[in-house]
PDB file of C-alpha atoms in Angstrom:
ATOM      1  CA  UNK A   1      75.932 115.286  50.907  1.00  0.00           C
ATOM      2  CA  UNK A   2      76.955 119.065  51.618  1.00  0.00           C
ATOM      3  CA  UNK A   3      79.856 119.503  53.460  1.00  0.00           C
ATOM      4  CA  UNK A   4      80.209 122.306  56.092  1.00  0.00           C
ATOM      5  CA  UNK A   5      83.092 124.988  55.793  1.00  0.00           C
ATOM      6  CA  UNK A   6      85.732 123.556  57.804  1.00  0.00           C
ATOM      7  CA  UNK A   7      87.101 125.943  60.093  1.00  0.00           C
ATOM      8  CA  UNK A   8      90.722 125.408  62.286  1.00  0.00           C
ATOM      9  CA  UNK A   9      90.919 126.159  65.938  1.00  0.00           C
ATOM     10  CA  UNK A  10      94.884 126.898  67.124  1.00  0.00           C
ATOM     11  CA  UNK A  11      95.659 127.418  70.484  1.00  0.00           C
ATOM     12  CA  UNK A  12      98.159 129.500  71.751  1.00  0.00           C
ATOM     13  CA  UNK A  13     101.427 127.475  73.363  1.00  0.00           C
ATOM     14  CA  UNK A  14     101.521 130.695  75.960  1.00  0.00           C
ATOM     15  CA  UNK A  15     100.231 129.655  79.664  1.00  0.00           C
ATOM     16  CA  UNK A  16     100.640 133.183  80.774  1.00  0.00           C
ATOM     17  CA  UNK A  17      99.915 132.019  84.603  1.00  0.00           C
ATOM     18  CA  UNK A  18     102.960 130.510  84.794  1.00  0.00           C
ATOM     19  CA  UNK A  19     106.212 131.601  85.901  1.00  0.00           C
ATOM     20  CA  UNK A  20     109.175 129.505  84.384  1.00  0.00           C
ATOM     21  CA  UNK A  21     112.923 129.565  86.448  1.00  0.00           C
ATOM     22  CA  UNK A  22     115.955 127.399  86.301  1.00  0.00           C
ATOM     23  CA  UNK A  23     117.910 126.685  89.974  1.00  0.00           C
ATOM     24  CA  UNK A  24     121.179 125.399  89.601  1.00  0.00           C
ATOM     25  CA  UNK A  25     121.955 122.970  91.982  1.00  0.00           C
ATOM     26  CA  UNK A  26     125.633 121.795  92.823  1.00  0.00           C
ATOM     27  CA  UNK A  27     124.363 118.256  93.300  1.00  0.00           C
ATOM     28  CA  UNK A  28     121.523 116.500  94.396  1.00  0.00           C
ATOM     29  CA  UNK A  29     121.538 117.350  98.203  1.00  0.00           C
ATOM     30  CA  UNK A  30     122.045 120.644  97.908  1.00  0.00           C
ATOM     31  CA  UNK A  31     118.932 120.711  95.547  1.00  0.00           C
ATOM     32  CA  UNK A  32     117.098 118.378  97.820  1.00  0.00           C
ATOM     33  CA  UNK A  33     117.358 121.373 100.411  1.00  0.00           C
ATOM     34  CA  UNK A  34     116.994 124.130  98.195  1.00  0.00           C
ATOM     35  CA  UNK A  35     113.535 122.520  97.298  1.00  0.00           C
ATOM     36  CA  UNK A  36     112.331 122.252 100.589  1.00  0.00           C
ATOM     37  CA  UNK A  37     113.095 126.038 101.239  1.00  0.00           C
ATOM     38  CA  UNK A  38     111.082 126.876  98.105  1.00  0.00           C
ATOM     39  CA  UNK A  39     108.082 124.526  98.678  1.00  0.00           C
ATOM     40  CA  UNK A  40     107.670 125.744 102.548  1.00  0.00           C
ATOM     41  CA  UNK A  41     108.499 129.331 100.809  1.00  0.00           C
ATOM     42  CA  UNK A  42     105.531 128.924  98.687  1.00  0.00           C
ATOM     43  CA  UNK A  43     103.103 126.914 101.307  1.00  0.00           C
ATOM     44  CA  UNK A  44     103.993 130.226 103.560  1.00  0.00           C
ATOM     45  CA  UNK A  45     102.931 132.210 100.824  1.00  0.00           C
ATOM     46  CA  UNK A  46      99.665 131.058  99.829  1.00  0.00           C
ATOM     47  CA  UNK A  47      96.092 131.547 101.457  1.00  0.00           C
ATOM     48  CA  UNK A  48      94.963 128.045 100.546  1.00  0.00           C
ATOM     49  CA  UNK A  49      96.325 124.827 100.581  1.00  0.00           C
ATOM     50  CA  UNK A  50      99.045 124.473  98.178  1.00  0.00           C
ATOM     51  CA  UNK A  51      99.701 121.064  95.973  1.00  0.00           C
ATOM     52  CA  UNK A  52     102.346 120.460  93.673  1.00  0.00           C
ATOM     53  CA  UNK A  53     103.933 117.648  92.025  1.00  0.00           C
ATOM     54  CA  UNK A  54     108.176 117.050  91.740  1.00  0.00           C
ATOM     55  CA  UNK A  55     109.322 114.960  89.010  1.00  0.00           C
ATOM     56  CA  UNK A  56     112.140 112.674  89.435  1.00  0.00           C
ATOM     57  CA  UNK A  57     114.300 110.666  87.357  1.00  0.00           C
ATOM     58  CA  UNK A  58     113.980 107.200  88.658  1.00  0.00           C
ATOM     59  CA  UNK A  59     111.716 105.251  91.013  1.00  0.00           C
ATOM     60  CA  UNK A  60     114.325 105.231  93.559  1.00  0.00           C
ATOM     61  CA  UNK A  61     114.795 109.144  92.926  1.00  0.00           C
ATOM     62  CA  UNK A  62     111.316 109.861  94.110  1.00  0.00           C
ATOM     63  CA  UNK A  63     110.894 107.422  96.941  1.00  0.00           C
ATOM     64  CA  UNK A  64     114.193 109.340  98.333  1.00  0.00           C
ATOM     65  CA  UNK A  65     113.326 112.715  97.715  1.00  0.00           C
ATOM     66  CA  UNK A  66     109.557 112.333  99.250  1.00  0.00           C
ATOM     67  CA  UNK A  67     111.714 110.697 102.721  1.00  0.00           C
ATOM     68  CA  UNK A  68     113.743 113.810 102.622  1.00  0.00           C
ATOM     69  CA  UNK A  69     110.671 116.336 102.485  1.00  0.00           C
ATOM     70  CA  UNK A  70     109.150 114.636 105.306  1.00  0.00           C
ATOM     71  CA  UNK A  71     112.465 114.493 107.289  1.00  0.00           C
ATOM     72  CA  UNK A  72     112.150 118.465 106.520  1.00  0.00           C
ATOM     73  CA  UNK A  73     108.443 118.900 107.677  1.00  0.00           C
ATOM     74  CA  UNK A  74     107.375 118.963 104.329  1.00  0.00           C
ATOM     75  CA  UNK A  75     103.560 116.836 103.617  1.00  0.00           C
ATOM     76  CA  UNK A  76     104.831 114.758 100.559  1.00  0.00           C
ATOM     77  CA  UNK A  77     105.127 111.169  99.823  1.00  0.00           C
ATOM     78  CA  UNK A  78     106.130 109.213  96.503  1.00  0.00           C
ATOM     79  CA  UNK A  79     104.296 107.534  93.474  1.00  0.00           C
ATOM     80  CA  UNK A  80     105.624 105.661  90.103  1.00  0.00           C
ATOM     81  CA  UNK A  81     104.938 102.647  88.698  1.00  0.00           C
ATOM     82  CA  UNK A  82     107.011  99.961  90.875  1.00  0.00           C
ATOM     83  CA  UNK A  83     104.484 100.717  93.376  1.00  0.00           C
ATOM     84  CA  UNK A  84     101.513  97.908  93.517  1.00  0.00           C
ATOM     85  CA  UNK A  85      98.185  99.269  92.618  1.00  0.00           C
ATOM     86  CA  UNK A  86      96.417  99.871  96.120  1.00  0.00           C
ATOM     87  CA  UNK A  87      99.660 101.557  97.231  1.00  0.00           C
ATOM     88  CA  UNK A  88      99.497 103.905  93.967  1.00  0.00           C
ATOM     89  CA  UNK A  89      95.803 104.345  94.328  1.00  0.00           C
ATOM     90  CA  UNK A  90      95.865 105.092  98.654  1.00  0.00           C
ATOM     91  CA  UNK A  91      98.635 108.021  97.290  1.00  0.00           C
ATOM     92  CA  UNK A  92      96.899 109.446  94.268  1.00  0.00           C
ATOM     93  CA  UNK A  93      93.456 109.927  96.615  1.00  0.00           C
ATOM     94  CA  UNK A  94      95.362 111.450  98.886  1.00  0.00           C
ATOM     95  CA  UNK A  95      97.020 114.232  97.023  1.00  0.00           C
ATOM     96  CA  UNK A  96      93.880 114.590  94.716  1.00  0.00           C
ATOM     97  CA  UNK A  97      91.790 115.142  98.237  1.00  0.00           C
ATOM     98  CA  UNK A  98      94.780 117.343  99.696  1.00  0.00           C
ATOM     99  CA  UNK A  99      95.939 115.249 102.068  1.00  0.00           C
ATOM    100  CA  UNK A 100      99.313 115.624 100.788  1.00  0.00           C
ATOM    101  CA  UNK A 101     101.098 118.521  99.621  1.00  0.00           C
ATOM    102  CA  UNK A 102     103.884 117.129  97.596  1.00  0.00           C
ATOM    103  CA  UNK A 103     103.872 113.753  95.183  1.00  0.00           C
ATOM    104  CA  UNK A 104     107.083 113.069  94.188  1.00  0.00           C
ATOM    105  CA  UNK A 105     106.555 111.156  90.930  1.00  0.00           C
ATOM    106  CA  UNK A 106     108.226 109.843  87.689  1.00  0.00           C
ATOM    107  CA  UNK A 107     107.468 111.884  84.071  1.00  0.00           C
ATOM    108  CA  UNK A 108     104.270 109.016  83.907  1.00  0.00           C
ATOM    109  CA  UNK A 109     102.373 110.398  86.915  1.00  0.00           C
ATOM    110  CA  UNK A 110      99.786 112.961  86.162  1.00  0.00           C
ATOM    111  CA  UNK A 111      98.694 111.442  82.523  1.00  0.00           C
ATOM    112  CA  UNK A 112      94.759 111.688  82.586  1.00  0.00           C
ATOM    113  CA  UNK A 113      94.480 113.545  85.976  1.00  0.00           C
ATOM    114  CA  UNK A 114      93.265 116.838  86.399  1.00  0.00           C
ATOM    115  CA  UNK A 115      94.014 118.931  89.624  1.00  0.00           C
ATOM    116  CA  UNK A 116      93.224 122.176  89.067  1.00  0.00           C
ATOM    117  CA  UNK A 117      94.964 123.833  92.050  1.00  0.00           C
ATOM    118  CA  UNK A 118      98.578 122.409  91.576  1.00  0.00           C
ATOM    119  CA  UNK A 119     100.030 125.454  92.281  1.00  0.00           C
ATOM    120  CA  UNK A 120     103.756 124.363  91.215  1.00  0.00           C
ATOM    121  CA  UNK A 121     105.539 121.899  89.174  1.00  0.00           C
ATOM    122  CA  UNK A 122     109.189 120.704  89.960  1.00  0.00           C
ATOM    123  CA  UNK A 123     111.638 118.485  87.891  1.00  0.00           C
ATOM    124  CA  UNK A 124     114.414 118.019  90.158  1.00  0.00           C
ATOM    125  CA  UNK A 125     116.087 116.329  87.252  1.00  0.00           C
ATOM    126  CA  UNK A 126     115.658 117.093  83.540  1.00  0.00           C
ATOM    127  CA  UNK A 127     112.972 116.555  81.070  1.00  0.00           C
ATOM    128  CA  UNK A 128     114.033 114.460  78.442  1.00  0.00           C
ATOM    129  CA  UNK A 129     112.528 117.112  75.782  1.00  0.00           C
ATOM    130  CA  UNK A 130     111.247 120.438  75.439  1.00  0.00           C
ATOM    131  CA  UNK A 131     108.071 119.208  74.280  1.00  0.00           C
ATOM    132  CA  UNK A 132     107.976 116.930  77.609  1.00  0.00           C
ATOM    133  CA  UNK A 133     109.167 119.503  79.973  1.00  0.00           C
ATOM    134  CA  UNK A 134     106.390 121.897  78.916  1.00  0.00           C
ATOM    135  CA  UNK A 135     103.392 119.334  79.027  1.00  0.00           C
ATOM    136  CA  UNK A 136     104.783 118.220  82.398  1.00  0.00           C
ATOM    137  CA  UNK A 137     105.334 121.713  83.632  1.00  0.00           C
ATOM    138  CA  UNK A 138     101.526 122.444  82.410  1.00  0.00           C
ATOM    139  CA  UNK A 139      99.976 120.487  85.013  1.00  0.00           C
ATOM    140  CA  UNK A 140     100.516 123.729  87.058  1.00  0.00           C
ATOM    141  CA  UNK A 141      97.874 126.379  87.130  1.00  0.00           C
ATOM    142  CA  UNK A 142      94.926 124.461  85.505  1.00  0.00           C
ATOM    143  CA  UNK A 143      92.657 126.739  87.307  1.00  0.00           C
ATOM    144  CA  UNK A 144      94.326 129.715  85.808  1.00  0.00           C
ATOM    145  CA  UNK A 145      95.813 130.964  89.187  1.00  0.00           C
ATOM    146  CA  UNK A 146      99.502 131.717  89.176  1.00  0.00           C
ATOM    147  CA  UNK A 147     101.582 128.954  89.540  1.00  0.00           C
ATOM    148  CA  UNK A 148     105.431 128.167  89.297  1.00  0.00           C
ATOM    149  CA  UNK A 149     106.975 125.968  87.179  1.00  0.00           C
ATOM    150  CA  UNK A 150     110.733 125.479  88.279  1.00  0.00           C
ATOM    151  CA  UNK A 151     113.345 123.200  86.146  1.00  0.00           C
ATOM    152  CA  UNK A 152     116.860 122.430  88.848  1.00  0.00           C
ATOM    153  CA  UNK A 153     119.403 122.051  86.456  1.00  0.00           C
ATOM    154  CA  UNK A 154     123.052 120.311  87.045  1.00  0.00           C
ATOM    155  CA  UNK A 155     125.562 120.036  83.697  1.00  0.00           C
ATOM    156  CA  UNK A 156     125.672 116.801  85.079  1.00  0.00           C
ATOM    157  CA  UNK A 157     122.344 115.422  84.977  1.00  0.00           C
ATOM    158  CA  UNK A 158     122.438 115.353  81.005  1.00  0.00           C
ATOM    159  CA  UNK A 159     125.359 112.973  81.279  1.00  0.00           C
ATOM    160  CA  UNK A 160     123.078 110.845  83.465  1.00  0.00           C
ATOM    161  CA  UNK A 161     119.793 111.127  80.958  1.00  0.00           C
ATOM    162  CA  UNK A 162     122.262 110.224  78.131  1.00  0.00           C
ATOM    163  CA  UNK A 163     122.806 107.210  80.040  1.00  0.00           C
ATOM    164  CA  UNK A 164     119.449 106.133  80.201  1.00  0.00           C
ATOM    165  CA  UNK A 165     118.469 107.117  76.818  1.00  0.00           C
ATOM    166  CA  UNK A 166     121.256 104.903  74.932  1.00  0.00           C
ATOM    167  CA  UNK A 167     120.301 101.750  77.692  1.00  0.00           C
ATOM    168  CA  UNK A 168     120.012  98.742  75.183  1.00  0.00           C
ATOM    169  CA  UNK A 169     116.077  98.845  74.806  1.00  0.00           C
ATOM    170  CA  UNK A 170     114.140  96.557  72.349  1.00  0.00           C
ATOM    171  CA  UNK A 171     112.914  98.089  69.197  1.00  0.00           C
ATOM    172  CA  UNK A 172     114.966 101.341  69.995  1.00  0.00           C
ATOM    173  CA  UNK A 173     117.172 101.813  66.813  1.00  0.00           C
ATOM    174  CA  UNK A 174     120.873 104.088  66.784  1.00  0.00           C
ATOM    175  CA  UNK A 175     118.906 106.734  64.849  1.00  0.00           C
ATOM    176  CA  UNK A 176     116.184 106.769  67.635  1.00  0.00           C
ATOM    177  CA  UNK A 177     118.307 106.905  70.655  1.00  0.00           C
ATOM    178  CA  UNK A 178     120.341 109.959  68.785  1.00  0.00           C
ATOM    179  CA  UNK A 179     117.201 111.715  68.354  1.00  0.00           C
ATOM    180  CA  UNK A 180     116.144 111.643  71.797  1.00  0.00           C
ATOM    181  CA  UNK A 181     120.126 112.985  72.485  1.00  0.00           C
ATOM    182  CA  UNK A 182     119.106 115.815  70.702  1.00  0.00           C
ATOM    183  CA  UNK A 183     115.916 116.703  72.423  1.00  0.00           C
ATOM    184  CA  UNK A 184     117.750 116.357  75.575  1.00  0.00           C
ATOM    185  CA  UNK A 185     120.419 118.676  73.992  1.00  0.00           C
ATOM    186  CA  UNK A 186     117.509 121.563  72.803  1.00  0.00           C
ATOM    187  CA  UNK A 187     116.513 121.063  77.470  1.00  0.00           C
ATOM    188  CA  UNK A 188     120.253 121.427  78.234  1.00  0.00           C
ATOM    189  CA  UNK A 189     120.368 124.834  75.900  1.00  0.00           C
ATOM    190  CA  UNK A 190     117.369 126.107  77.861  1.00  0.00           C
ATOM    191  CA  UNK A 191     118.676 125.889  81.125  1.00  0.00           C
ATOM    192  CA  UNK A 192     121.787 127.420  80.221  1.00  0.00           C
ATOM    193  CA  UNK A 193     120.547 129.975  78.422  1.00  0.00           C
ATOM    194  CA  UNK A 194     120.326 132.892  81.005  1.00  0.00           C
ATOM    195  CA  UNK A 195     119.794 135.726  79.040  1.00  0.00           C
ATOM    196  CA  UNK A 196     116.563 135.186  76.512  1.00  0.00           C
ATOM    197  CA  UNK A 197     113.075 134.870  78.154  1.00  0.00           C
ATOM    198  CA  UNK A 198     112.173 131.487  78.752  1.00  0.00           C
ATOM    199  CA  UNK A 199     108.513 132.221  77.848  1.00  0.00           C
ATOM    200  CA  UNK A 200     109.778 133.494  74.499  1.00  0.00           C
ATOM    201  CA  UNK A 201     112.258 130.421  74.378  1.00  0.00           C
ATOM    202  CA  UNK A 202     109.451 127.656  74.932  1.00  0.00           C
ATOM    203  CA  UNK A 203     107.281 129.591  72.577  1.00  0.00           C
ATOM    204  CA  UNK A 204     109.650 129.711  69.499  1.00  0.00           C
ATOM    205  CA  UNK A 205     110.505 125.726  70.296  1.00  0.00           C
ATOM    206  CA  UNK A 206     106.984 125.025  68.941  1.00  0.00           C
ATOM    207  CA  UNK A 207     107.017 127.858  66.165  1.00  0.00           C
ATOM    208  CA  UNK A 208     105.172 130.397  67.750  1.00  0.00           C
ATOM    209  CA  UNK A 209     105.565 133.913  67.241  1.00  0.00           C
ATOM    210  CA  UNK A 210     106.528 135.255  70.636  1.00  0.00           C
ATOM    211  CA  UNK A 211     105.465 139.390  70.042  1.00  0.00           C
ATOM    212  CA  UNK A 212     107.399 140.055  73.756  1.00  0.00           C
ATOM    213  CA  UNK A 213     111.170 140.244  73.779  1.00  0.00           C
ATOM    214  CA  UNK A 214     110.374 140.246  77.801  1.00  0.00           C
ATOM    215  CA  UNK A 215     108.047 138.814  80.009  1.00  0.00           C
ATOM    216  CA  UNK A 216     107.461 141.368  82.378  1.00  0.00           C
ATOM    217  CA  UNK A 217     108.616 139.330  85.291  1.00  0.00           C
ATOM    218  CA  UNK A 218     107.266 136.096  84.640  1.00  0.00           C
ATOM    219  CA  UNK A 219     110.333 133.985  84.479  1.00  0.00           C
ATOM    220  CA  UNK A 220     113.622 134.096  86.094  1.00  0.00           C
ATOM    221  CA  UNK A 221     115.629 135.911  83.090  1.00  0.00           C
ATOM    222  CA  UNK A 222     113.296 138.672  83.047  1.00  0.00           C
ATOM    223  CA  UNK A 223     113.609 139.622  86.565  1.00  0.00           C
ATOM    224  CA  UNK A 224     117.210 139.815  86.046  1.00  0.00           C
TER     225      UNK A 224
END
């Protein structure tokens, strides 16, 4: 049997339609109304209906978020996996048809589904890893449009992911659970960092040569 030259197709990490920032927050309500400035900011902003998806920590995290965007004339509502499956299904169809805006979900939402015109992607808590945090955050822009990709960072939302993380959990060893402290570490160091491009930071995370010191205005450091 002959055996055809092999040949090894890499893609680039770099999702150049994508603007990356950090917002620090002082605490959850403050961010709660900084979000709804940005979201009607951006709604404002665009010439056709605008979707995005903000990912929260906990079930109860998004269910109270979504009630606060409403509250704030914001179209959102809330999805994770607490919900029964008609409920889940009557929310998915009606972000995927536009009828809302804004799903408020946990990191699970969005595996599988492909909506093009999400034109941002919030975690109003953090990631638990880099490598999370930027397949998450590249659910934005699937059309190739611009698209925003924001990450609201509070020192004190790592003490509360820590938490979770080291929650007794069967089959999760010592070892494990310290690993996962670290990747949450490596998300902590990115939001603080305020100085280094965060295109170039994501980038070098998963060994790619970044040939830009700057990003020419496509994330919050460079516009510094």
């Amino acid at each position: 049997m002959q055996v055809n030259e092999m040949k090894t197709i890499r893609r680039s990490f770099n999702r150049a339609n994508l603007r990356y920032s950090v917002v620090e927050k002082e605490d959850d309500k403050t961010g709660a109304e900084a979000l709804a400035t940005y979201i009607k900011s951006w709604v404002k902003r665009s010439r056709h209906l605008t979707s995005g998806i903000v990912y929260c920590l906990t079930q109860d995290d998004t269910k109270q978020l979504a009630s606060f965007l409403v509250r704030k004339g914001v179209s959102a509502d809330y999805y994770h996996g607490g919900m029964n499956t008609s409920d889940r299904q009557l929310v998915q169809t009606g972000w995927m048809v536009g009828k809302i805006q804004v799903i408020c979900a946990t990191i699970a939402y969005g595996m599988g589904i492909d909506k093009k015109n999400v034109r941002f992607v919030v975690h109003f808590q953090l990631s638990k890893s880099i490598e999370g945090y930027y397949q998450e955050s590249g659910r934005a822009g699937r059309d190739g449009k611009h698209s925003e990709c924001v990450l609201f960072y509070n020192p004190k939302d790592v003490s509360r992911v820590k938490k979770i993380i080291t929650m007794p959990k069967k089959g999760k060893t010592r070892n494990m659970k310290e690993r996962d402290i670290k990747k949450l570490e490596k998300v902590a160091e990115y939001c603080e960092n305020r100085l280094q491009c965060r295109r170039q930071q994501l980038l070098l995370h998963f060994n790619e040569h970044c040939p830009i010191q700057r990003c020419n205005g496509s994330c919050d450091n460079c516009e510094k």
